[in-house]
Structure formats: C-alpha cells, structure tokens
Amino acid sequence: MSWNILVIGICVLLLLFSAWKEYQRENKTHMLLRVIAVVVAVSALACIILPLMYKTNQTVADNHRGILLTDGFSTDSLKKYPDVPVFTASAAMKKEYPKAILLQTLSLIKTGYPQLTQIQVLGYGLDEDGLKRLNMPVLFNRPAKPAGLSSVSWNGDLKAGESLKVQGKFNNPDGKTYTILLKGLNVTLDSITQKTNGDFELHTIPKTTGNVVYNLIVTDGKDTIENNALPLHIEAVKPVRVLILSSSPDFENRFLKNWLSANGYTVYTRTAISKDKFSTEAVNAKQIPLTNLGTGTLQNFDVVVSDASALQALLVPEALALKQQVTQSGLGLIVRADSAAKTTSWFQSSFPLVKTSGQTQNAAALQISGQTAATEKLKIDPVGIVYKQGTQVLVSDGQSKALVSSTLSGAGKLVFSALGNTYNWMLGGDENDYTAYWSLLINKAARKAAVQKSLSLITDIPQTNHETTLQVLSASAPDSVKLNDLQPAFAQNAEIPFLWQAKFWPGRSGWQKVANGDAKMNDVYVYGENDWKNIKNLHKIFVTNSYANKNLLNYTHVQQKEQAITQPVPKIWFFLLFLTACSFLWAEAKFWAV
C-alpha cells in the first residue's frame, strides 16, 4: 500500500468519524457550519501531509555543457562533472584520460555536438587560434600561475664580439630552489640560482658566427623543468674604419690606437706636430693621404675620433666637409672635451659643460650604459655635461653626473666625452672597463649600412602548425623575398605604405631559410611545441580568461529557452485553512454551545 493511499484512507475515516460526532451532538445549532469546518480541517491536514505538485512553463538557461581538457588539467577535477561529455585535441591527454573524445580540430565540437551550448575549459586554456576554432561560450576557472619562466627577452641579432644578454622574470610560488642555465654547444655559459619570484639576467659573448641555437634550461635539483631554444644570429663584423685626429701627441690617442689595432679595427691617425704639418699612420690598412680632409677622403671612414682642439684647427673646407659627411652621409663623430671646447660650435651645441668650482680631480666608479656593474675607479675632472632634450647619457658617475652623451646630427651621430684619461684603466690592468667604454662609443657613433629590406616574425612565439605573421619593411613590393624557397603573398599595410605582411603555417621547427634575390636577409626561427611551454601556458591563461569574460554577456542573452517544470504547492495555505477551521470548531464549542 502506497503512502498516498494510506494517508487518504486515514483522512477519510477521520472525516467520517468527526462528522458523525458533530451530528450526534444534542445542540443542532450551526451543525452545517460545523460539518463544513470538519471537512475543511481534515482536507487541509491531508493536503499538508500529501506531496501536492503542479506544472508550469519557465524561461531557463539552456545549460548543456561539455568539458574540454587542456594542458595542466587535473583528473580529480572531472569528478565534479558526471555524465558530461569530455573532449580533448591532444593525443597525450587522451591517454591520460581515456574516456575523453579525441578531436582532430576544436571546431568539431560545435558542428558534431549541436546540443552543447557552452564549454567548461579545464587546465591552462587555449591560445587565440584555438579559441577562434572553438567559437563557443566558455567557462574558465583561472588556475594558479605555474612555477617557471614567466617572461624572457634577449638580443638575438648580434655582431661578432657583442655580449648576449638574457633577461627575464621567474615565478616561484613554492619557494623551491631552481637553477637557470644558459647553455651553448652543451657548455654551460652562465647560470643563476632562483629561490624567490623575481628578475634574472644571464650573459655571455658568443664565440661563433652565423645561425646558432643556445638553450635556456631550468632545473629543480636533478630534474629538468624547462629546456627552451634560444636562437641567435651572429654576424661577422666588417672592420670599422676609424680616423683619429689629434692636436698633439698624447697617451689617450696612443692607447686607443693600440687597442683598436689589436681588436681588428682599421685605424688611421693624423697628429699635428706643428702648424700645417701632420704625422700620419695607417694600421691594418694601406696608407692614404690625410693632409687634406675633403669629402672624398672622409668617405673612407665610419668614425672620426678627435679632441675639440683638433676640430677647431681644421681648415674651413675641411670643417665643412666633416659636417657634411656627418649630417648627410652618416659619418660618426666622437669628440673629446678639452680647453678649446666651445658651446657655440656645431659639434658641441647639444653638450654644454658645467664645472664645479673649488674641486679638483677625484676618483669615481663610472656607470657605462648596458653594463650592470660599475667600473673600477677613474680620476675625473670636476666637469659634467648638462642634459638637453634629444641627447642620451652613455656614461655617468655615482652622482648621476653625465660624462659622455650622444645625439643625432642629421644622418649621423655625435658622441661628446668629458673623459680624457681612460688609458689609466689600461695602465691599471683593467682592460675590461676600457673595452666596454670604447666599444660602446664606437658602436654608438659608427656609420650604419643602409638596409633595403628587413624581414621578421611578429608573432610572439612562432611555432609549428600555428599561424605566423611575416613582416617586411620595404619601399617597394617584396616580390623577391622567399621563405624556404616559397614566395609568401605579402599585402601592403593601408596606413603604413612601407610595411608588408603575410601569413604562413610552418610545417617544421628550426631555422627557416630566407632569400631576397641577390641581397642578404637574416633567416628566421620557428620553435617546437615544447619550447617556452610555461610562458605559452601563462599566455593561454590570460587570453582564455579574457575570452570567457567577453562571451559571458552574449551567452546570457541568447542561450535561454522555455521549459515545462514541476513545482510543489506551498503548504502555508493549507496550514492556514486547517488553523482557521480548528479555531472555528473550538470557539463554537466554547462560546455558542448550550
């Protein structure tokens, strides 16, 4: 016997018994009302006990959900979603969770399972390409950032002899001890221990030229956490041609000439020995006439190094030819301040000097641009360069007083130095600081070769089987540019006419051969799927979270439908009827009975 029949039977018997008792009463006043009250009370009691329901239509969210597994998902998290279809586009994740449906492409979810209206993404999420193919509303619980490299940058295009600098940020939420290694040709070139969140920097000077691949490795004790490719293009340097002009023989120019010649530079010197008489010398090159510095002669050099007195002593045609070569042809000029320096001269107008009265030479450690550590102490004069807009400070002392600055002068560059005794570094055996100082000044000032076309990949981390964007800067259509012997279809930017872009999907990782007819262009590198996984996962977290938030409003507007639902009848109304009927029966028996 079911519960409902039992309740109804008992209530019917209770109703008959209560009605019979009312009928048996001698006082027949209000008998009809008393019987009605008994019927209402017993019926209300039955309705309170019985599960009464009713059906209605209601607008509800169409919440047909699927689960998509991505890198970093936890198998335990799937216990929250029983009887929900699970998908993945990775064969490795299919092995880890065999119940998942393996898809060739994410677009198959929308076309093959039209009943699904949203996807719950587990793990680190998808990149822009994956979200574009999925094209569905997404639910995403942003996971914690994984331990490892969170950002990295390095100067991948180098000249032979230049220092490679690898800088980045490391995420270490658990406080473990990690080691970051920079390796080249299986040799550890630099390393650092990372125990907390923070920045790191590694550096080395590559010994080879051409296309090479170093590795940035993260280890946790004996285990390798990350092993990322670090592609470099190291170009053999064509010797820089330097002309040294001196108003008189001195140690600064003698040491500079020796250092330049020892490092493979082409060096010419012209030193005044009396009025209109010069001593000339050529090192690592054939001698050429230097008596008259006309335009034809100055075209043979990339940099001119001179003291201010030697420049002031130039003949008018020589001075005009030098200024023309700097401003129109890109010749670099490095000027050393001396007693003949004048702020009104064209080469010093951007570098006014300021002297500190009552002070003599003092020893100070200098900060060279691009160097993390300060130099050994050097005696400097109580003079500095006043900063002017458009200049760049290259060397300063501990009080941030500028000692060397540079600026553009037409097509060329001017470098002005208040230091005249850097040879003391060499006398003290400190060749590293001397090399860093003069390498910076010469590289900053040297005449730059004109570049007709340059090709680059503007995708952050180009990898196999992913859309990658090629970019070429060219005044004309780059019809001669080929990538792996194929000619990309470049389209001109509507707003920037010298910018051309093309899309391609690399089928293999490694160096991609770039050709540009007879002209030379650097090859480009495409990473493998396992390179920079931690940084890619952080990027996936960001773009997936942004995508989910942007699509939330669209989902709430369109994913709704009418649905028939069953609702329980509120018991409060039956309780009030029962209470009213019982109250009437009690009052009638107490106050109106005779």
Coordinates of C-alpha atoms in Angstrom, one line a residue:
M1 CA 0.0 0.0 0.0
S2 CA 1.4 3.3 -1.0
W3 CA 1.9 6.3 1.3
N4 CA -0.7 8.5 -0.5
I5 CA -3.5 5.8 -0.3
L6 CA -2.7 5.3 3.3
V7 CA -2.9 9.0 4.1
I8 CA -6.2 9.4 2.1
G9 CA -7.8 6.4 3.8
I10 CA -6.9 7.6 7.3
C11 CA -8.2 11.1 6.5
V12 CA -11.5 9.8 5.1
L13 CA -12.0 7.7 8.3
L14 CA -11.1 10.8 10.4
L15 CA -13.6 12.9 8.4
L16 CA -16.4 10.4 8.8
F17 CA -15.8 10.0 12.5
S18 CA -15.6 13.8 13.1
A19 CA -18.8 14.4 11.1
W20 CA -20.6 11.7 12.9
K21 CA -19.6 13.1 16.3
E22 CA -20.9 16.6 15.2
Y23 CA -24.1 15.0 14.1
Q24 CA -24.6 13.2 17.4
R25 CA -24.4 16.4 19.4
E26 CA -27.7 17.4 21.0
N27 CA -27.4 21.0 20.1
K28 CA -28.1 21.2 16.4
T29 CA -27.2 24.9 16.1
H30 CA -24.5 25.7 13.5
M31 CA -24.4 22.0 12.6
L32 CA -23.9 22.7 8.9
L33 CA -21.1 25.1 9.6
R34 CA -19.5 22.6 12.0
V35 CA -19.6 19.9 9.3
I36 CA -18.1 22.2 6.7
A37 CA -15.3 23.2 9.2
V38 CA -14.6 19.5 9.9
V39 CA -14.3 18.8 6.1
V40 CA -12.0 21.8 5.6
A41 CA -9.8 20.9 8.6
V42 CA -9.4 17.2 7.6
S43 CA -8.9 18.1 3.9
A44 CA -6.3 20.7 4.8
L45 CA -4.5 18.2 7.0
A46 CA -4.4 15.7 4.1
C47 CA -3.0 18.4 1.8
I48 CA -0.3 19.2 4.3
I49 CA 0.8 15.6 4.5
L50 CA 0.4 14.7 0.8
P51 CA 3.2 15.9 -1.7
L52 CA 1.0 18.1 -4.0
M53 CA 2.6 19.4 -7.2
Y54 CA 1.7 21.5 -10.2
K55 CA 3.2 22.0 -13.7
T56 CA 4.2 25.4 -15.3
N57 CA 6.4 26.8 -18.0
Q58 CA 9.6 28.7 -17.1
T59 CA 12.4 30.5 -19.0
V60 CA 15.6 28.8 -18.0
A61 CA 19.3 28.8 -19.2
D62 CA 20.0 26.1 -21.7
N63 CA 22.9 24.7 -19.8
H64 CA 24.1 21.8 -22.0
R65 CA 27.7 21.7 -21.1
G66 CA 30.8 19.9 -22.4
I67 CA 34.3 19.6 -20.9
L68 CA 37.5 20.5 -22.8
L69 CA 40.8 19.2 -21.4
T70 CA 43.9 21.4 -22.0
D71 CA 47.5 21.3 -20.6
G72 CA 47.6 21.4 -16.8
F73 CA 44.2 19.8 -16.1
S74 CA 43.7 17.7 -13.0
T75 CA 41.9 14.3 -13.4
D76 CA 40.3 14.7 -10.0
S77 CA 38.5 17.9 -11.2
L78 CA 36.5 15.7 -13.6
K79 CA 34.6 14.1 -10.7
K80 CA 32.6 17.3 -10.4
Y81 CA 31.1 16.7 -13.9
P82 CA 29.5 13.3 -14.1
D83 CA 27.7 12.3 -17.3
V84 CA 29.2 15.3 -19.1
P85 CA 30.9 14.7 -22.5
V86 CA 34.7 15.3 -22.3
F87 CA 36.8 16.4 -25.3
T88 CA 40.4 17.0 -26.0
A89 CA 42.5 17.8 -29.0
S90 CA 45.7 16.2 -27.6
A91 CA 46.6 12.5 -28.0
A92 CA 48.7 12.7 -24.8
M93 CA 45.6 13.9 -22.8
K94 CA 43.6 11.2 -24.4
K95 CA 46.0 8.6 -23.0
E96 CA 45.8 10.3 -19.6
Y97 CA 42.0 10.3 -19.6
P98 CA 40.8 7.5 -22.0
K99 CA 37.1 8.5 -21.6
A100 CA 37.8 11.8 -23.4
I101 CA 36.7 12.2 -27.1
L102 CA 39.8 12.9 -29.2
L103 CA 39.1 15.7 -31.8
Q104 CA 41.1 16.5 -34.9
T105 CA 40.0 20.1 -34.6
L106 CA 38.1 22.0 -32.0
S107 CA 35.5 23.2 -34.5
L108 CA 34.1 19.7 -34.5
I109 CA 32.5 20.3 -31.0
K110 CA 30.2 22.9 -32.4
T111 CA 29.4 21.0 -35.6
G112 CA 29.3 17.5 -34.2
Y113 CA 27.5 18.2 -30.9
P114 CA 25.0 21.0 -31.6
Q115 CA 23.1 20.3 -28.3
L116 CA 26.1 21.7 -26.4
T117 CA 25.7 25.4 -25.6
Q118 CA 28.9 26.1 -23.5
I119 CA 32.3 24.5 -22.9
Q120 CA 34.0 24.2 -19.5
V121 CA 37.7 24.5 -20.1
L122 CA 40.0 22.7 -17.6
G123 CA 43.7 23.4 -17.4
Y124 CA 45.6 26.4 -18.7
G125 CA 43.2 27.1 -21.6
L126 CA 43.7 27.8 -25.3
D127 CA 45.6 30.3 -27.4
E128 CA 44.0 32.7 -29.9
D129 CA 43.9 30.2 -32.7
G130 CA 42.3 27.5 -30.5
L131 CA 39.6 29.9 -29.2
K132 CA 38.9 31.0 -32.8
R133 CA 38.3 27.4 -33.9
L134 CA 36.2 26.6 -30.9
N135 CA 33.9 29.7 -31.3
M136 CA 31.6 28.8 -28.4
P137 CA 30.8 30.4 -25.0
V138 CA 33.5 29.3 -22.5
L139 CA 33.5 28.8 -18.7
F140 CA 37.0 29.1 -17.2
N141 CA 38.3 28.9 -13.7
R142 CA 41.6 30.7 -13.8
P143 CA 44.3 28.4 -12.4
A144 CA 47.3 29.5 -10.4
K145 CA 50.4 30.6 -12.3
P146 CA 52.8 27.6 -12.7
A147 CA 56.3 27.8 -11.4
G148 CA 58.9 28.7 -14.1
L149 CA 59.9 31.4 -16.6
S150 CA 57.1 34.0 -16.9
S151 CA 58.9 36.3 -19.4
V152 CA 62.2 36.3 -21.3
S153 CA 63.9 38.7 -23.7
W154 CA 67.3 38.6 -25.4
N155 CA 69.2 40.4 -28.1
G156 CA 69.1 37.7 -30.8
D157 CA 70.8 39.6 -33.6
L158 CA 74.4 40.2 -32.6
K159 CA 77.6 41.4 -34.1
A160 CA 80.7 39.2 -33.5
G161 CA 82.2 40.2 -30.2
E162 CA 79.0 41.7 -28.8
S163 CA 77.6 40.4 -25.5
L164 CA 74.5 38.3 -25.4
K165 CA 72.1 39.3 -22.5
V166 CA 69.2 37.2 -21.5
Q167 CA 66.8 38.9 -19.1
G168 CA 63.5 37.8 -17.7
K169 CA 61.2 37.1 -14.8
F170 CA 60.8 33.8 -12.8
N171 CA 57.7 32.7 -11.0
N172 CA 58.5 30.7 -7.9
P173 CA 55.3 30.4 -5.7
D174 CA 56.5 27.4 -3.7
G175 CA 59.9 28.9 -2.6
K176 CA 61.9 26.0 -4.1
T177 CA 65.5 26.4 -5.3
Y178 CA 65.7 26.4 -9.1
T179 CA 68.7 26.8 -11.3
I180 CA 68.6 28.7 -14.6
L181 CA 71.3 27.7 -17.0
L182 CA 72.4 29.3 -20.3
K183 CA 74.0 26.6 -22.5
G184 CA 75.7 26.7 -25.9
L185 CA 77.0 23.6 -27.7
N186 CA 76.4 21.6 -24.4
V187 CA 78.6 24.0 -22.5
T188 CA 77.2 26.0 -19.5
L189 CA 78.0 29.6 -20.3
D190 CA 76.3 31.3 -17.3
S191 CA 73.9 30.3 -14.6
I192 CA 71.9 31.7 -11.6
T193 CA 70.1 30.3 -8.6
Q194 CA 66.5 31.4 -8.2
K195 CA 64.8 30.9 -4.8
T196 CA 62.0 33.5 -5.0
N197 CA 59.9 35.4 -7.5
G198 CA 62.0 38.0 -9.3
D199 CA 64.1 39.1 -12.2
F200 CA 67.2 37.4 -13.5
E201 CA 70.0 38.1 -16.0
L202 CA 72.5 35.9 -17.8
H203 CA 75.1 37.0 -20.3
T204 CA 78.0 35.7 -22.4
I205 CA 80.0 36.6 -25.5
P206 CA 79.3 34.0 -28.3
K207 CA 82.5 32.7 -30.0
T208 CA 80.9 31.7 -33.3
T209 CA 79.1 33.4 -36.2
G210 CA 76.1 32.6 -38.3
N211 CA 72.8 30.9 -37.1
V212 CA 73.2 29.2 -33.7
V213 CA 70.8 27.9 -31.1
Y214 CA 71.6 28.2 -27.4
N215 CA 69.4 26.7 -24.7
L216 CA 67.8 28.3 -21.6
I217 CA 67.3 25.5 -19.1
V218 CA 65.5 25.4 -15.7
T219 CA 66.3 22.6 -13.3
D220 CA 64.9 21.6 -9.9
G221 CA 67.7 19.6 -8.4
K222 CA 68.4 16.8 -10.9
D223 CA 65.2 17.2 -12.8
T224 CA 64.9 19.5 -15.9
I225 CA 61.8 21.6 -15.6
E226 CA 62.2 23.6 -18.9
N227 CA 64.5 23.3 -21.9
N228 CA 63.9 26.2 -24.3
A229 CA 65.6 27.0 -27.6
L230 CA 67.4 30.4 -27.7
P231 CA 68.1 31.2 -31.4
L232 CA 70.8 33.7 -32.3
H233 CA 72.1 35.2 -35.5
I234 CA 75.7 36.4 -35.0
E235 CA 77.0 38.4 -37.9
A236 CA 80.7 38.6 -38.7
V237 CA 81.7 42.2 -38.3
K238 CA 83.2 44.1 -41.2
P239 CA 86.1 46.1 -39.7
V240 CA 85.1 49.6 -38.6
R241 CA 87.3 52.2 -40.2
V242 CA 88.4 54.8 -37.6
L243 CA 90.2 58.1 -38.1
I244 CA 91.9 59.6 -35.0
L245 CA 92.6 63.4 -35.2
S246 CA 94.8 64.8 -32.5
S247 CA 96.0 68.3 -31.9
S248 CA 99.2 66.9 -30.3
P249 CA 100.7 63.5 -29.3
D250 CA 99.1 62.2 -26.1
F251 CA 98.6 58.9 -24.2
E252 CA 94.9 58.8 -24.7
N253 CA 95.2 58.5 -28.5
R254 CA 98.2 56.2 -28.3
F255 CA 96.4 53.7 -26.2
L256 CA 93.3 54.0 -28.3
K257 CA 95.2 53.3 -31.5
N258 CA 96.8 50.2 -29.9
W259 CA 93.5 48.9 -28.6
L260 CA 91.8 49.4 -32.0
S261 CA 94.5 47.7 -34.0
A262 CA 94.7 44.8 -31.6
N263 CA 90.9 44.3 -32.0
G264 CA 90.9 44.3 -35.8
Y265 CA 89.8 47.8 -36.5
T266 CA 91.1 49.7 -39.5
V267 CA 92.9 52.7 -37.9
Y268 CA 94.2 55.9 -39.4
T269 CA 95.8 58.7 -37.3
R270 CA 96.6 62.3 -38.1
T271 CA 98.5 64.1 -35.4
A272 CA 99.6 67.8 -35.6
I273 CA 103.3 68.3 -34.9
S274 CA 103.5 72.0 -35.9
K275 CA 101.4 74.5 -37.9
D276 CA 100.0 72.8 -41.1
K277 CA 102.3 69.8 -40.5
F278 CA 101.0 66.4 -39.5
S279 CA 102.2 62.9 -38.7
T280 CA 100.0 60.2 -40.2
E281 CA 99.8 56.5 -39.7
A282 CA 97.7 53.6 -41.0
V283 CA 97.2 50.3 -39.1
N284 CA 95.6 47.2 -40.6
A285 CA 95.2 49.2 -43.9
K286 CA 97.1 50.8 -46.7
Q287 CA 98.2 54.4 -46.2
I288 CA 96.1 57.1 -47.8
P289 CA 96.8 60.9 -48.0
L290 CA 95.4 62.7 -44.9
T291 CA 96.8 66.2 -45.4
N292 CA 93.5 67.5 -46.9
L293 CA 90.4 66.0 -45.3
G294 CA 87.9 66.6 -48.1
T295 CA 84.7 64.7 -48.7
G296 CA 86.4 62.1 -50.8
T297 CA 88.8 61.3 -48.0
L298 CA 86.2 61.2 -45.2
Q299 CA 84.1 58.8 -47.2
N300 CA 86.7 56.1 -46.3
F301 CA 85.9 56.2 -42.6
D302 CA 83.0 55.1 -40.4
V303 CA 84.0 57.0 -37.2
V304 CA 86.2 60.1 -36.5
V305 CA 87.6 60.4 -33.0
S306 CA 89.0 63.8 -32.2
D307 CA 89.7 66.2 -29.4
A308 CA 88.0 69.6 -29.6
S309 CA 91.2 71.5 -30.3
A310 CA 91.9 69.4 -33.4
L311 CA 88.4 70.1 -34.8
Q312 CA 88.8 73.9 -34.0
A313 CA 92.1 73.8 -36.0
L314 CA 90.6 72.4 -39.2
L315 CA 90.7 74.5 -42.3
V316 CA 87.3 75.9 -43.3
P317 CA 86.9 73.4 -46.3
E318 CA 87.8 70.5 -44.0
A319 CA 85.4 71.6 -41.3
L320 CA 82.6 72.0 -43.9
A321 CA 83.4 68.6 -45.4
L322 CA 83.3 66.9 -42.0
K323 CA 80.0 68.4 -41.1
Q324 CA 78.5 67.4 -44.4
Q325 CA 79.7 63.8 -44.0
V326 CA 78.2 63.6 -40.5
T327 CA 74.8 65.2 -41.2
Q328 CA 74.2 63.9 -44.8
S329 CA 76.2 60.6 -45.1
G330 CA 76.0 59.2 -41.6
L331 CA 79.7 59.5 -40.5
G332 CA 80.0 59.2 -36.7
L333 CA 82.0 61.8 -34.7
I334 CA 83.4 61.2 -31.2
V335 CA 84.6 64.5 -29.6
R336 CA 86.8 64.6 -26.5
A337 CA 86.4 67.9 -24.5
D338 CA 89.5 70.0 -23.8
S339 CA 90.3 73.6 -23.1
A340 CA 89.3 74.6 -26.7
A341 CA 85.8 73.3 -26.3
K342 CA 83.2 75.9 -27.2
T343 CA 79.4 75.6 -26.7
T344 CA 78.8 77.6 -29.9
S345 CA 80.5 75.0 -32.2
W346 CA 78.1 72.8 -34.1
F347 CA 79.5 69.6 -32.7
Q348 CA 79.2 70.8 -29.0
S349 CA 76.0 72.8 -29.0
S350 CA 74.0 69.9 -27.7
F351 CA 76.5 69.2 -24.9
P352 CA 77.0 72.3 -22.7
L353 CA 79.6 71.7 -19.9
V354 CA 79.3 72.6 -16.3
K355 CA 82.2 72.9 -13.9
T356 CA 82.1 72.5 -10.1
S357 CA 84.1 75.3 -8.5
G358 CA 86.6 74.6 -5.8
Q359 CA 87.1 71.0 -6.6
T360 CA 90.0 69.0 -8.1
Q361 CA 90.2 65.6 -9.7
N362 CA 88.6 62.9 -7.7
A363 CA 88.4 59.1 -8.2
A364 CA 85.0 57.7 -9.0
A365 CA 83.5 54.4 -10.3
L366 CA 81.6 55.0 -13.5
Q367 CA 78.3 53.5 -14.8
I368 CA 78.5 52.5 -18.5
S369 CA 75.2 52.1 -20.4
G370 CA 74.4 48.5 -20.8
Q371 CA 76.7 47.3 -18.0
T372 CA 75.2 46.1 -14.7
A373 CA 78.3 46.6 -12.6
A374 CA 80.2 49.9 -12.1
T375 CA 83.7 50.3 -13.5
E376 CA 86.9 50.4 -11.5
K377 CA 87.6 53.9 -10.2
L378 CA 89.0 56.5 -12.6
K379 CA 90.1 60.1 -11.8
I380 CA 87.8 62.5 -13.4
D381 CA 87.8 66.3 -13.7
P382 CA 85.2 68.4 -11.9
V383 CA 83.2 68.9 -15.0
G384 CA 80.0 67.3 -16.4
I385 CA 77.6 67.5 -19.4
V386 CA 74.3 69.3 -18.9
Y387 CA 71.4 67.2 -20.1
K388 CA 69.5 68.6 -23.1
Q389 CA 66.4 67.2 -24.7
G390 CA 67.3 64.9 -27.6
T391 CA 70.5 63.6 -26.0
Q392 CA 71.3 60.2 -24.4
V393 CA 73.6 59.7 -21.5
L394 CA 76.1 56.9 -22.1
V395 CA 78.4 57.2 -19.1
S396 CA 77.8 58.8 -15.7
D397 CA 79.4 58.8 -12.3
G398 CA 77.9 57.8 -8.9
Q399 CA 76.1 61.1 -8.6
S400 CA 74.4 60.6 -12.0
K401 CA 76.5 63.4 -13.5
A402 CA 76.7 62.8 -17.2
L403 CA 80.3 62.4 -18.5
V404 CA 79.5 61.0 -22.0
S405 CA 76.4 61.8 -24.1
S406 CA 75.2 61.3 -27.7
T407 CA 72.7 62.8 -30.1
L408 CA 71.6 62.5 -33.7
S409 CA 73.0 65.0 -36.1
G410 CA 71.2 64.6 -39.4
A411 CA 72.0 61.1 -40.8
G412 CA 75.0 60.7 -38.4
K413 CA 75.6 60.7 -34.6
L414 CA 77.6 62.9 -32.3
V415 CA 79.2 61.5 -29.1
F416 CA 80.7 64.0 -26.7
S417 CA 83.0 62.9 -23.8
A418 CA 84.3 64.8 -20.8
L419 CA 86.8 62.0 -20.1
G420 CA 90.4 62.3 -21.4
N421 CA 92.3 59.8 -19.4
T422 CA 90.7 56.4 -19.9
Y423 CA 94.1 55.0 -20.7
N424 CA 94.6 54.8 -16.9
W425 CA 92.3 51.8 -16.9
M426 CA 94.8 50.0 -19.2
L427 CA 97.7 51.1 -17.1
G428 CA 96.0 49.6 -14.1
G429 CA 95.4 46.3 -15.9
D430 CA 91.6 46.9 -16.2
E431 CA 91.2 46.1 -19.9
N432 CA 87.5 45.0 -19.5
D433 CA 86.3 48.5 -18.5
Y434 CA 88.4 50.1 -21.2
T435 CA 87.0 47.7 -23.8
A436 CA 83.4 48.3 -22.6
Y437 CA 83.8 52.1 -22.7
W438 CA 85.3 52.4 -26.2
S439 CA 83.2 49.6 -27.7
L440 CA 80.1 51.5 -26.6
L441 CA 81.2 54.8 -28.0
I442 CA 82.4 53.4 -31.4
N443 CA 79.3 51.2 -31.9
K444 CA 77.0 54.1 -30.9
A445 CA 78.7 56.5 -33.4
A446 CA 79.8 54.3 -36.3
R447 CA 78.2 54.8 -39.8
K448 CA 75.4 52.3 -40.3
A449 CA 75.0 50.4 -43.5
A450 CA 71.7 51.2 -45.4
V451 CA 69.1 48.4 -45.1
Q452 CA 66.9 47.9 -48.2
K453 CA 64.6 45.2 -46.8
S454 CA 64.3 43.5 -43.4
L455 CA 62.1 40.5 -42.6
S456 CA 60.9 39.5 -39.2
L457 CA 58.3 37.3 -37.5
I458 CA 56.0 39.5 -35.4
T459 CA 54.2 36.5 -33.8
D460 CA 55.4 36.4 -30.2
I461 CA 56.4 32.7 -30.2
P462 CA 56.2 31.3 -33.7
Q463 CA 55.7 27.5 -33.6
T464 CA 55.0 24.7 -36.0
N465 CA 51.4 24.3 -37.3
H466 CA 50.3 27.7 -36.0
E467 CA 49.5 30.8 -37.9
T468 CA 52.6 33.1 -38.0
T469 CA 52.8 36.6 -39.4
L470 CA 55.8 37.7 -41.6
Q471 CA 56.6 41.3 -41.8
V472 CA 58.9 43.1 -44.3
L473 CA 59.9 46.8 -44.3
S474 CA 60.4 47.8 -47.9
A475 CA 59.8 50.8 -50.0
S476 CA 58.5 48.5 -52.8
A477 CA 56.7 45.3 -53.1
P478 CA 58.9 42.4 -51.7
D479 CA 58.4 40.2 -54.7
S480 CA 61.9 38.8 -54.5
V481 CA 61.5 37.6 -50.8
K482 CA 61.2 33.8 -50.4
L483 CA 60.8 31.7 -47.3
N484 CA 62.0 28.1 -47.7
D485 CA 62.0 28.6 -51.5
L486 CA 58.3 29.6 -51.4
Q487 CA 57.2 33.2 -52.1
P488 CA 54.7 34.4 -49.5
A489 CA 51.8 36.6 -50.6
F490 CA 52.6 39.9 -49.0
A491 CA 49.9 42.5 -48.6
Q492 CA 50.7 46.2 -48.1
N493 CA 49.5 48.0 -45.0
A494 CA 46.9 50.6 -45.8
E495 CA 48.2 53.1 -43.2
I496 CA 52.0 52.4 -43.4
P497 CA 52.9 52.0 -47.1
F498 CA 56.4 50.6 -46.4
L499 CA 55.1 47.8 -44.2
W500 CA 54.2 44.5 -45.9
Q501 CA 52.7 41.4 -44.1
A502 CA 52.0 37.8 -45.0
K503 CA 50.7 34.7 -43.2
F504 CA 52.2 31.2 -43.2
W505 CA 51.9 28.0 -41.2
P506 CA 55.4 26.5 -40.7
G507 CA 55.5 22.7 -41.0
R508 CA 58.8 22.2 -39.2
S509 CA 60.7 23.8 -36.4
G510 CA 64.2 25.3 -36.6
W511 CA 65.8 27.9 -38.9
Q512 CA 63.7 28.9 -41.9
K513 CA 65.7 29.9 -45.0
V514 CA 65.1 33.5 -46.2
A515 CA 66.2 34.6 -49.6
N516 CA 65.9 38.1 -51.2
G517 CA 67.3 37.8 -54.7
D518 CA 70.9 38.9 -54.6
A519 CA 70.5 40.8 -51.3
K520 CA 71.1 39.2 -47.9
M521 CA 68.4 38.8 -45.2
N522 CA 68.7 37.0 -41.9
D523 CA 67.0 33.6 -41.6
V524 CA 64.1 33.3 -39.1
Y525 CA 63.5 30.7 -36.4
V526 CA 60.4 28.7 -35.6
Y527 CA 60.1 27.0 -32.2
G528 CA 58.9 23.4 -31.5
E529 CA 55.8 22.6 -29.5
N530 CA 57.8 22.0 -26.3
D531 CA 59.7 25.3 -26.4
W532 CA 58.7 28.0 -23.9
K533 CA 55.7 25.9 -22.6
N534 CA 55.5 27.8 -19.3
I535 CA 55.3 31.2 -21.0
K536 CA 52.8 29.9 -23.5
N537 CA 50.7 28.5 -20.7
L538 CA 50.6 31.9 -18.9
H539 CA 49.5 33.5 -22.2
K540 CA 46.8 30.8 -22.6
I541 CA 45.5 31.6 -19.1
F542 CA 45.3 35.3 -19.9
V543 CA 43.6 35.0 -23.4
T544 CA 41.2 32.2 -22.3
N545 CA 40.1 34.2 -19.2
S546 CA 39.6 37.3 -21.3
Y547 CA 37.6 35.3 -23.9
A548 CA 35.4 33.8 -21.3
N549 CA 34.6 37.2 -19.7
K550 CA 33.8 38.8 -23.0
N551 CA 31.5 36.0 -24.1
L552 CA 29.6 35.8 -20.8
L553 CA 27.1 38.6 -21.7
N554 CA 26.5 37.1 -25.2
Y555 CA 25.7 33.8 -23.6
T556 CA 23.2 35.1 -21.1
H557 CA 21.3 36.9 -23.9
V558 CA 21.0 34.1 -26.4
Q559 CA 21.2 30.8 -24.5
Q560 CA 17.7 30.8 -23.0
K561 CA 14.6 28.7 -23.6
E562 CA 11.0 27.9 -22.4
Q563 CA 10.9 24.7 -20.3
A564 CA 8.0 22.8 -18.6
I565 CA 8.8 22.4 -14.9
T566 CA 7.0 20.8 -11.8
Q567 CA 6.7 22.9 -8.7
P568 CA 5.4 22.0 -5.2
V569 CA 2.2 23.6 -3.9
P570 CA 3.1 25.9 -1.0
K571 CA 1.9 24.2 2.3
I572 CA 1.4 27.5 4.1
W573 CA -2.1 27.9 2.5
F574 CA -3.3 24.5 3.8
F575 CA -1.9 25.2 7.2
L576 CA -3.9 28.5 7.4
L577 CA -7.1 26.7 6.3
F578 CA -6.5 24.0 8.9
L579 CA -5.8 26.6 11.6
T580 CA -9.0 28.6 10.7
A581 CA -11.3 25.6 10.7
C582 CA -9.9 24.2 14.0
S583 CA -10.3 27.7 15.6
F584 CA -13.9 27.9 14.5
L585 CA -14.7 24.5 15.9
W586 CA -13.1 25.4 19.3
A587 CA -14.8 28.8 19.5
E588 CA -18.2 27.4 18.6
A589 CA -18.0 24.6 21.2
K590 CA -16.8 27.0 23.9
F591 CA -19.0 30.1 23.4
W592 CA -22.1 29.0 21.4
A593 CA -22.8 25.6 22.8
V594 CA -25.9 25.3 25.0

